[in-house]
Every structure is written in structure tokens, then in C-alpha cells.
């Protein structure tokens, strides 16, 4: 599976609970052509220990209105960087 580094993000406030914390994320662009991810439908879930993770494929034209975090990804996805970038968000 090929992958390309995308922006990293530091986030300091959770938007729903307003809990303050420091989060560091690294995002990767990956090639899923040799996987079964698209065969699972437009949404699917999987377990991570006792936590159920929900995934949904979104059309690019819906990203702007979607509940999607970090918010910068809604615009950065259209022009991916060639190298690692550090983006800080203070909500």
C-alpha cells in the first residue's frame, strides 16, 4: 500500500465537550486500490478494542458542510503538500 504524508495537526480544544487537551495528529494519503474498503459500502464500522469506530466515505462536494475535523482538511484535501506541514488549530 502506497502512502504519502499529509499535514500534521495540533489541536487544543475538543469541540463538543469543550475539554482542553493537546492532540497531535499525522494524516496520510493512502492507496486503497488493493483493499476491500470500497466493497464495504459508503459507511462501515470496526472495533478497536472496546471502542466502535464509524467510517463514512464522503463526496468532495459535501466536505464543506460535513461535520469533519480537523476543519483545515476540508480545504487542504484539494491541494496536498509535497512534504510534511505543521498546522496549529486553536478552537
mmCIF file of N, CA, C and O in Angstrom:
data_model
loop_
_atom_site.group_PDB
_atom_site.id
_atom_site.type_symbol
_atom_site.label_atom_id
_atom_site.label_comp_id
_atom_site.label_asym_id
_atom_site.label_seq_id
_atom_site.Cartn_x
_atom_site.Cartn_y
_atom_site.Cartn_z
ATOM 1 N N UNK A 1 0.842 -1.161 0.000
ATOM 2 C CA UNK A 1 0.000 0.000 0.000
ATOM 3 C C UNK A 1 0.898 1.238 0.000
ATOM 4 O O UNK A 1 1.743 1.398 0.857
ATOM 5 N N UNK A 2 0.716 2.132 -0.972
ATOM 6 C CA UNK A 2 1.479 3.368 -1.046
ATOM 7 C C UNK A 2 0.883 4.384 -0.088
ATOM 8 O O UNK A 2 -0.318 4.426 0.115
ATOM 9 N N UNK A 3 1.729 5.216 0.507
ATOM 10 C CA UNK A 3 1.222 6.278 1.354
ATOM 11 C C UNK A 3 2.056 7.532 1.182
ATOM 12 O O UNK A 3 3.205 7.471 0.818
ATOM 13 N N UNK A 4 1.447 8.661 1.425
ATOM 14 C CA UNK A 4 2.095 9.958 1.310
ATOM 15 C C UNK A 4 1.720 10.738 2.551
ATOM 16 O O UNK A 4 0.570 10.748 2.966
ATOM 17 N N UNK A 5 2.705 11.394 3.184
ATOM 18 C CA UNK A 5 2.399 12.180 4.370
ATOM 19 C C UNK A 5 1.559 13.381 3.994
ATOM 20 O O UNK A 5 1.788 14.027 2.992
ATOM 21 N N UNK A 6 0.576 13.644 4.829
ATOM 22 C CA UNK A 6 -0.262 14.829 4.691
ATOM 23 C C UNK A 6 0.010 15.730 5.885
ATOM 24 O O UNK A 6 0.869 15.435 6.693
ATOM 25 N N UNK A 7 -0.723 16.798 6.029
ATOM 26 C CA UNK A 7 -0.449 17.722 7.140
ATOM 27 C C UNK A 7 -0.583 17.057 8.496
ATOM 28 O O UNK A 7 -1.402 16.181 8.691
ATOM 29 N N UNK A 8 0.251 17.496 9.426
ATOM 30 C CA UNK A 8 0.056 17.111 10.814
ATOM 31 C C UNK A 8 -0.718 18.240 11.478
ATOM 32 O O UNK A 8 -0.751 19.355 10.994
ATOM 33 N N UNK A 9 -1.331 17.943 12.584
ATOM 34 C CA UNK A 9 -2.198 18.934 13.218
ATOM 35 C C UNK A 9 -2.030 18.867 14.722
ATOM 36 O O UNK A 9 -1.981 17.786 15.289
ATOM 37 N N UNK A 10 -1.954 20.028 15.342
ATOM 38 C CA UNK A 10 -2.003 20.109 16.804
ATOM 39 C C UNK A 10 -3.297 20.813 17.156
ATOM 40 O O UNK A 10 -3.572 21.897 16.683
ATOM 41 N N UNK A 11 -4.100 20.172 17.986
ATOM 42 C CA UNK A 11 -5.399 20.704 18.364
ATOM 43 C C UNK A 11 -5.425 20.835 19.879
ATOM 44 O O UNK A 11 -4.903 19.977 20.578
ATOM 45 N N UNK A 12 -6.059 21.883 20.391
ATOM 46 C CA UNK A 12 -6.002 22.149 21.818
ATOM 47 C C UNK A 12 -7.349 22.131 22.536
ATOM 48 O O UNK A 12 -7.389 22.169 23.744
ATOM 49 N N UNK A 13 -8.471 22.074 21.838
ATOM 50 C CA UNK A 13 -9.786 22.067 22.483
ATOM 51 C C UNK A 13 -10.722 21.127 21.731
ATOM 52 O O UNK A 13 -10.798 21.169 20.513
ATOM 53 N N UNK A 14 -11.439 20.277 22.465
ATOM 54 C CA UNK A 14 -12.416 19.374 21.869
ATOM 55 C C UNK A 14 -13.703 20.156 21.653
ATOM 56 O O UNK A 14 -14.167 20.854 22.554
ATOM 57 N N UNK A 15 -14.291 20.079 20.471
ATOM 58 C CA UNK A 15 -15.403 20.959 20.111
ATOM 59 C C UNK A 15 -16.726 20.632 20.796
ATOM 60 O O UNK A 15 -17.559 21.498 20.991
ATOM 61 N N UNK A 16 -16.973 19.394 21.177
ATOM 62 C CA UNK A 16 -18.264 19.010 21.754
ATOM 63 C C UNK A 16 -18.277 19.232 23.266
ATOM 64 O O UNK A 16 -19.145 19.918 23.799
ATOM 65 N N UNK A 17 -17.306 18.689 23.966
ATOM 66 C CA UNK A 17 -17.285 18.770 25.428
ATOM 67 C C UNK A 17 -16.545 19.996 25.946
ATOM 68 O O UNK A 17 -16.572 20.271 27.134
ATOM 69 N N UNK A 18 -15.859 20.711 25.068
ATOM 70 C CA UNK A 18 -15.031 21.880 25.420
ATOM 71 C C UNK A 18 -13.877 21.501 26.338
ATOM 72 O O UNK A 18 -13.284 22.336 27.002
ATOM 73 N N UNK A 19 -13.556 20.221 26.393
ATOM 74 C CA UNK A 19 -12.429 19.743 27.178
ATOM 75 C C UNK A 19 -11.136 20.275 26.553
ATOM 76 O O UNK A 19 -10.958 20.262 25.346
ATOM 77 N N UNK A 20 -10.228 20.738 27.388
ATOM 78 C CA UNK A 20 -8.956 21.266 26.889
ATOM 79 C C UNK A 20 -7.909 20.153 26.940
ATOM 80 O O UNK A 20 -7.724 19.512 27.955
ATOM 81 N N UNK A 21 -7.253 19.940 25.833
ATOM 82 C CA UNK A 21 -6.185 18.953 25.766
ATOM 83 C C UNK A 21 -5.283 19.289 24.588
ATOM 84 O O UNK A 21 -5.599 20.132 23.765
ATOM 85 N N UNK A 22 -4.176 18.639 24.504
ATOM 86 C CA UNK A 22 -3.227 18.820 23.410
ATOM 87 C C UNK A 22 -3.222 17.538 22.592
ATOM 88 O O UNK A 22 -2.883 16.481 23.093
ATOM 89 N N UNK A 23 -3.615 17.638 21.359
ATOM 90 C CA UNK A 23 -3.706 16.481 20.465
ATOM 91 C C UNK A 23 -2.741 16.691 19.305
ATOM 92 O O UNK A 23 -2.674 17.766 18.729
ATOM 93 N N UNK A 24 -1.985 15.672 18.971
ATOM 94 C CA UNK A 24 -1.077 15.721 17.833
ATOM 95 C C UNK A 24 -1.481 14.619 16.863
ATOM 96 O O UNK A 24 -1.560 13.451 17.244
ATOM 97 N N UNK A 25 -1.774 14.993 15.617
ATOM 98 C CA UNK A 25 -2.240 14.035 14.614
ATOM 99 C C UNK A 25 -1.361 14.109 13.376
ATOM 100 O O UNK A 25 -0.912 15.184 12.999
ATOM 101 N N UNK A 26 -1.161 12.987 12.755
ATOM 102 C CA UNK A 26 -0.473 12.944 11.467
ATOM 103 C C UNK A 26 -1.396 12.223 10.495
ATOM 104 O O UNK A 26 -1.901 11.144 10.788
ATOM 105 N N UNK A 27 -1.646 12.843 9.352
ATOM 106 C CA UNK A 27 -2.559 12.300 8.349
ATOM 107 C C UNK A 27 -1.762 11.800 7.160
ATOM 108 O O UNK A 27 -0.786 12.412 6.755
ATOM 109 N N UNK A 28 -2.192 10.685 6.586
ATOM 110 C CA UNK A 28 -1.527 10.077 5.452
ATOM 111 C C UNK A 28 -2.521 9.883 4.318
ATOM 112 O O UNK A 28 -3.675 9.515 4.540
ATOM 113 N N UNK A 29 -2.069 10.137 3.117
ATOM 114 C CA UNK A 29 -2.824 9.792 1.927
ATOM 115 C C UNK A 29 -2.397 8.370 1.558
ATOM 116 O O UNK A 29 -1.204 8.100 1.430
ATOM 117 N N UNK A 30 -3.353 7.463 1.418
ATOM 118 C CA UNK A 30 -3.008 6.076 1.119
ATOM 119 C C UNK A 30 -3.734 5.598 -0.137
ATOM 120 O O UNK A 30 -4.782 6.116 -0.495
ATOM 121 N N UNK A 31 -3.163 4.617 -0.784
ATOM 122 C CA UNK A 31 -3.756 3.976 -1.951
ATOM 123 C C UNK A 31 -4.521 2.748 -1.454
ATOM 124 O O UNK A 31 -3.927 1.814 -0.927
ATOM 125 N N UNK A 32 -5.841 2.757 -1.601
ATOM 126 C CA UNK A 32 -6.661 1.646 -1.091
ATOM 127 C C UNK A 32 -7.104 0.699 -2.205
ATOM 128 O O UNK A 32 -7.958 -0.156 -1.990
ATOM 129 N N UNK A 33 -6.502 0.822 -3.376
ATOM 130 C CA UNK A 33 -6.960 0.023 -4.519
ATOM 131 C C UNK A 33 -6.776 -1.485 -4.306
ATOM 132 O O UNK A 33 -7.511 -2.265 -4.895
ATOM 133 N N UNK A 34 -5.842 -1.898 -3.471
ATOM 134 C CA UNK A 34 -5.628 -3.330 -3.222
ATOM 135 C C UNK A 34 -6.272 -3.793 -1.918
ATOM 136 O O UNK A 34 -5.822 -4.758 -1.309
ATOM 137 N N UNK A 35 -7.320 -3.080 -1.476
ATOM 138 C CA UNK A 35 -8.021 -3.444 -0.243
ATOM 139 C C UNK A 35 -9.496 -3.681 -0.548
ATOM 140 O O UNK A 35 -9.948 -3.470 -1.670
ATOM 141 N N UNK A 36 -10.243 -4.086 0.462
ATOM 142 C CA UNK A 36 -11.684 -4.282 0.296
ATOM 143 C C UNK A 36 -12.500 -3.122 0.868
ATOM 144 O O UNK A 36 -13.709 -3.222 1.021
ATOM 145 N N UNK A 37 -11.858 -1.981 1.150
ATOM 146 C CA UNK A 37 -12.558 -0.873 1.793
ATOM 147 C C UNK A 37 -13.742 -0.358 0.982
ATOM 148 O O UNK A 37 -14.799 -0.068 1.531
ATOM 149 N N UNK A 38 -13.597 -0.226 -0.322
ATOM 150 C CA UNK A 38 -14.704 0.275 -1.150
ATOM 151 C C UNK A 38 -15.844 -0.724 -1.250
ATOM 152 O O UNK A 38 -16.997 -0.339 -1.441
ATOM 153 N N UNK A 39 -15.551 -2.006 -1.092
ATOM 154 C CA UNK A 39 -16.578 -3.046 -1.145
ATOM 155 C C UNK A 39 -17.455 -3.052 0.104
ATOM 156 O O UNK A 39 -18.532 -3.646 0.113
ATOM 157 N N UNK A 40 -17.026 -2.391 1.160
ATOM 158 C CA UNK A 40 -17.790 -2.358 2.415
ATOM 159 C C UNK A 40 -18.958 -1.380 2.354
ATOM 160 O O UNK A 40 -19.730 -1.282 3.294
ATOM 161 N N UNK A 41 -19.081 -0.627 1.268
ATOM 162 C CA UNK A 41 -20.179 0.325 1.132
ATOM 163 C C UNK A 41 -19.754 1.733 1.495
ATOM 164 O O UNK A 41 -18.581 2.012 1.721
ATOM 165 N N UNK A 42 -20.733 2.643 1.557
ATOM 166 C CA UNK A 42 -20.425 4.044 1.827
ATOM 167 C C UNK A 42 -20.117 4.317 3.292
ATOM 168 O O UNK A 42 -19.552 5.353 3.630
ATOM 169 N N UNK A 43 -20.482 3.405 4.164
ATOM 170 C CA UNK A 43 -20.119 3.532 5.575
ATOM 171 C C UNK A 43 -19.866 2.138 6.150
ATOM 172 O O UNK A 43 -20.412 1.151 5.676
ATOM 173 N N UNK A 44 -19.026 2.088 7.148
ATOM 174 C CA UNK A 44 -18.720 0.812 7.812
ATOM 175 C C UNK A 44 -18.155 1.111 9.188
ATOM 176 O O UNK A 44 -17.789 2.238 9.494
ATOM 177 N N UNK A 45 -18.129 0.111 10.023
ATOM 178 C CA UNK A 45 -17.580 0.265 11.367
ATOM 179 C C UNK A 45 -16.633 -0.888 11.652
ATOM 180 O O UNK A 45 -16.696 -1.940 11.015
ATOM 181 N N UNK A 46 -15.763 -0.673 12.620
ATOM 182 C CA UNK A 46 -14.868 -1.742 13.072
ATOM 183 C C UNK A 46 -14.545 -1.484 14.538
ATOM 184 O O UNK A 46 -14.692 -0.365 15.033
ATOM 185 N N UNK A 47 -14.145 -2.508 15.221
ATOM 186 C CA UNK A 47 -13.838 -2.406 16.641
ATOM 187 C C UNK A 47 -12.345 -2.156 16.834
ATOM 188 O O UNK A 47 -11.519 -2.740 16.156
ATOM 189 N N UNK A 48 -12.036 -1.270 17.763
ATOM 190 C CA UNK A 48 -10.670 -1.001 18.198
ATOM 191 C C UNK A 48 -10.673 -1.221 19.708
ATOM 192 O O UNK A 48 -11.007 -0.317 20.466
ATOM 193 N N UNK A 49 -10.363 -2.440 20.101
ATOM 194 C CA UNK A 49 -10.529 -2.808 21.499
ATOM 195 C C UNK A 49 -12.017 -2.837 21.819
ATOM 196 O O UNK A 49 -12.783 -3.529 21.159
ATOM 197 N N UNK A 50 -12.448 -2.031 22.783
ATOM 198 C CA UNK A 50 -13.884 -1.953 23.123
ATOM 199 C C UNK A 50 -14.564 -0.756 22.470
ATOM 200 O O UNK A 50 -15.735 -0.513 22.692
ATOM 201 N N UNK A 51 -13.836 -0.022 21.661
ATOM 202 C CA UNK A 51 -14.358 1.172 21.009
ATOM 203 C C UNK A 51 -14.786 0.849 19.579
ATOM 204 O O UNK A 51 -14.031 0.261 18.816
ATOM 205 N N UNK A 52 -16.013 1.216 19.228
ATOM 206 C CA UNK A 52 -16.519 1.012 17.875
ATOM 207 C C UNK A 52 -16.234 2.273 17.056
ATOM 208 O O UNK A 52 -16.701 3.359 17.411
ATOM 209 N N UNK A 53 -15.457 2.139 15.994
ATOM 210 C CA UNK A 53 -15.123 3.261 15.125
ATOM 211 C C UNK A 53 -16.030 3.251 13.905
ATOM 212 O O UNK A 53 -16.216 2.219 13.279
ATOM 213 N N UNK A 54 -16.600 4.403 13.574
ATOM 214 C CA UNK A 54 -17.507 4.542 12.432
ATOM 215 C C UNK A 54 -16.798 5.299 11.321
ATOM 216 O O UNK A 54 -16.186 6.342 11.577
ATOM 217 N N UNK A 55 -16.885 4.802 10.090
ATOM 218 C CA UNK A 55 -16.256 5.424 8.933
ATOM 219 C C UNK A 55 -17.300 5.664 7.856
ATOM 220 O O UNK A 55 -18.214 4.869 7.683
ATOM 221 N N UNK A 56 -17.143 6.768 7.121
ATOM 222 C CA UNK A 56 -18.069 7.085 6.046
ATOM 223 C C UNK A 56 -17.303 7.757 4.913
ATOM 224 O O UNK A 56 -16.499 8.655 5.143
ATOM 225 N N UNK A 57 -17.535 7.300 3.685
ATOM 226 C CA UNK A 57 -16.946 7.933 2.508
ATOM 227 C C UNK A 57 -17.804 9.129 2.137
ATOM 228 O O UNK A 57 -19.022 9.023 2.027
ATOM 229 N N UNK A 58 -17.172 10.276 1.961
ATOM 230 C CA UNK A 58 -17.904 11.494 1.610
ATOM 231 C C UNK A 58 -17.449 12.002 0.246
ATOM 232 O O UNK A 58 -16.250 12.061 -0.018
ATOM 233 N N UNK A 59 -18.390 12.426 -0.590
ATOM 234 C CA UNK A 59 -18.008 13.059 -1.858
ATOM 235 C C UNK A 59 -17.323 14.397 -1.562
ATOM 236 O O UNK A 59 -17.674 15.085 -0.599
ATOM 237 N N UNK A 60 -16.348 14.770 -2.377
ATOM 238 C CA UNK A 60 -15.630 16.027 -2.163
ATOM 239 C C UNK A 60 -16.578 17.217 -2.065
ATOM 240 O O UNK A 60 -16.374 18.120 -1.270
ATOM 241 N N UNK A 61 -17.631 17.228 -2.874
ATOM 242 C CA UNK A 61 -18.539 18.376 -2.865
ATOM 243 C C UNK A 61 -19.334 18.493 -1.562
ATOM 244 O O UNK A 61 -19.941 19.525 -1.301
ATOM 245 N N UNK A 62 -19.317 17.480 -0.709
ATOM 246 C CA UNK A 62 -20.028 17.522 0.567
ATOM 247 C C UNK A 62 -19.119 17.878 1.751
ATOM 248 O O UNK A 62 -19.610 18.088 2.859
ATOM 249 N N UNK A 63 -17.823 17.947 1.534
ATOM 250 C CA UNK A 63 -16.888 18.152 2.642
ATOM 251 C C UNK A 63 -17.112 19.475 3.364
ATOM 252 O O UNK A 63 -17.002 19.552 4.586
ATOM 253 N N UNK A 64 -17.421 20.528 2.631
ATOM 254 C CA UNK A 64 -17.559 21.845 3.237
ATOM 255 C C UNK A 64 -18.656 21.888 4.291
ATOM 256 O O UNK A 64 -18.527 22.576 5.303
ATOM 257 N N UNK A 65 -19.734 21.141 4.096
ATOM 258 C CA UNK A 65 -20.856 21.153 5.030
ATOM 259 C C UNK A 65 -20.823 19.996 6.044
ATOM 260 O O UNK A 65 -21.622 19.940 6.960
ATOM 261 N N UNK A 66 -19.891 19.083 5.876
ATOM 262 C CA UNK A 66 -19.818 17.895 6.736
ATOM 263 C C UNK A 66 -19.242 18.228 8.109
ATOM 264 O O UNK A 66 -18.434 19.145 8.267
ATOM 265 N N UNK A 67 -19.662 17.456 9.106
ATOM 266 C CA UNK A 67 -19.060 17.532 10.437
ATOM 267 C C UNK A 67 -17.747 16.758 10.350
ATOM 268 O O UNK A 67 -17.721 15.537 10.466
ATOM 269 N N UNK A 68 -16.689 17.477 10.083
ATOM 270 C CA UNK A 68 -15.397 16.863 9.788
ATOM 271 C C UNK A 68 -14.299 17.652 10.473
ATOM 272 O O UNK A 68 -14.215 18.878 10.315
ATOM 273 N N UNK A 69 -13.500 16.968 11.246
ATOM 274 C CA UNK A 69 -12.400 17.609 11.964
ATOM 275 C C UNK A 69 -11.121 16.844 11.725
ATOM 276 O O UNK A 69 -11.159 15.630 11.553
ATOM 277 N N UNK A 70 -10.002 17.541 11.694
ATOM 278 C CA UNK A 70 -9.847 18.978 11.854
ATOM 279 C C UNK A 70 -10.397 19.726 10.647
ATOM 280 O O UNK A 70 -10.373 19.230 9.522
ATOM 281 N N UNK A 71 -10.897 20.925 10.884
ATOM 282 C CA UNK A 71 -11.580 21.672 9.835
ATOM 283 C C UNK A 71 -10.682 22.040 8.663
ATOM 284 O O UNK A 71 -11.157 22.151 7.533
ATOM 285 N N UNK A 72 -9.379 22.209 8.899
ATOM 286 C CA UNK A 72 -8.496 22.592 7.799
ATOM 287 C C UNK A 72 -8.482 21.557 6.674
ATOM 288 O O UNK A 72 -8.223 21.878 5.531
ATOM 289 N N UNK A 73 -8.792 20.310 6.996
ATOM 290 C CA UNK A 73 -8.727 19.229 5.997
ATOM 291 C C UNK A 73 -9.750 19.449 4.885
ATOM 292 O O UNK A 73 -9.553 19.006 3.754
ATOM 293 N N UNK A 74 -10.819 20.170 5.183
ATOM 294 C CA UNK A 74 -11.853 20.442 4.181
ATOM 295 C C UNK A 74 -11.309 21.219 2.989
ATOM 296 O O UNK A 74 -11.797 21.056 1.875
ATOM 297 N N UNK A 75 -10.321 22.058 3.218
ATOM 298 C CA UNK A 75 -9.722 22.834 2.133
ATOM 299 C C UNK A 75 -8.390 22.244 1.669
ATOM 300 O O UNK A 75 -8.086 22.215 0.491
ATOM 301 N N UNK A 76 -7.592 21.752 2.606
ATOM 302 C CA UNK A 76 -6.262 21.227 2.275
ATOM 303 C C UNK A 76 -6.325 19.968 1.409
ATOM 304 O O UNK A 76 -5.386 19.658 0.698
ATOM 305 N N UNK A 77 -7.421 19.236 1.450
ATOM 306 C CA UNK A 77 -7.544 17.987 0.690
ATOM 307 C C UNK A 77 -7.460 18.232 -0.812
ATOM 308 O O UNK A 77 -7.068 17.366 -1.581
ATOM 309 N N UNK A 78 -7.786 19.452 -1.253
ATOM 310 C CA UNK A 78 -7.769 19.776 -2.683
ATOM 311 C C UNK A 78 -6.374 20.115 -3.202
ATOM 312 O O UNK A 78 -6.138 20.063 -4.404
ATOM 313 N N UNK A 79 -5.468 20.482 -2.310
ATOM 314 C CA UNK A 79 -4.098 20.814 -2.718
ATOM 315 C C UNK A 79 -3.146 20.209 -1.682
ATOM 316 O O UNK A 79 -2.754 20.862 -0.720
ATOM 317 N N UNK A 80 -2.788 18.955 -1.896
ATOM 318 C CA UNK A 80 -1.967 18.229 -0.935
ATOM 319 C C UNK A 80 -0.521 18.698 -0.993
ATOM 320 O O UNK A 80 0.019 18.922 -2.074
ATOM 321 N N UNK A 81 0.121 18.835 0.162
ATOM 322 C CA UNK A 81 1.516 19.286 0.192
ATOM 323 C C UNK A 81 2.462 18.188 -0.275
ATOM 324 O O UNK A 81 2.146 17.004 -0.214
ATOM 325 N N UNK A 82 3.617 18.602 -0.731
ATOM 326 C CA UNK A 82 4.659 17.653 -1.151
ATOM 327 C C UNK A 82 5.463 17.146 0.046
ATOM 328 O O UNK A 82 6.121 16.124 -0.045
ATOM 329 N N UNK A 83 5.432 17.867 1.150
ATOM 330 C CA UNK A 83 6.188 17.472 2.338
ATOM 331 C C UNK A 83 5.334 17.701 3.581
ATOM 332 O O UNK A 83 4.263 18.310 3.521
ATOM 333 N N UNK A 84 5.821 17.234 4.701
ATOM 334 C CA UNK A 84 5.116 17.356 5.967
ATOM 335 C C UNK A 84 4.934 18.827 6.344
ATOM 336 O O UNK A 84 5.853 19.620 6.210
ATOM 337 N N UNK A 85 3.737 19.184 6.788
ATOM 338 C CA UNK A 85 3.436 20.531 7.256
ATOM 339 C C UNK A 85 2.896 20.461 8.667
ATOM 340 O O UNK A 85 2.168 19.530 8.997
ATOM 341 N N UNK A 86 3.241 21.452 9.469
ATOM 342 C CA UNK A 86 2.686 21.554 10.828
ATOM 343 C C UNK A 86 1.629 22.641 10.802
ATOM 344 O O UNK A 86 1.892 23.769 10.409
ATOM 345 N N UNK A 87 0.417 22.295 11.203
ATOM 346 C CA UNK A 87 -0.703 23.232 11.251
ATOM 347 C C UNK A 87 -1.219 23.231 12.678
ATOM 348 O O UNK A 87 -1.556 22.181 13.218
ATOM 349 N N UNK A 88 -1.311 24.403 13.290
ATOM 350 C CA UNK A 88 -1.831 24.506 14.642
ATOM 351 C C UNK A 88 -3.214 25.117 14.611
ATOM 352 O O UNK A 88 -3.429 26.120 13.941
ATOM 353 N N UNK A 89 -4.143 24.488 15.330
ATOM 354 C CA UNK A 89 -5.505 24.988 15.435
ATOM 355 C C UNK A 89 -5.805 25.279 16.890
ATOM 356 O O UNK A 89 -5.530 24.460 17.760
ATOM 357 N N UNK A 90 -6.384 26.434 17.139
ATOM 358 C CA UNK A 90 -6.828 26.804 18.477
ATOM 359 C C UNK A 90 -8.314 27.076 18.369
ATOM 360 O O UNK A 90 -8.718 28.073 17.801
ATOM 361 N N UNK A 91 -9.126 26.167 18.838
ATOM 362 C CA UNK A 91 -10.586 26.337 18.751
ATOM 363 C C UNK A 91 -11.100 27.054 19.972
ATOM 364 O O UNK A 91 -10.636 26.941 21.025
#
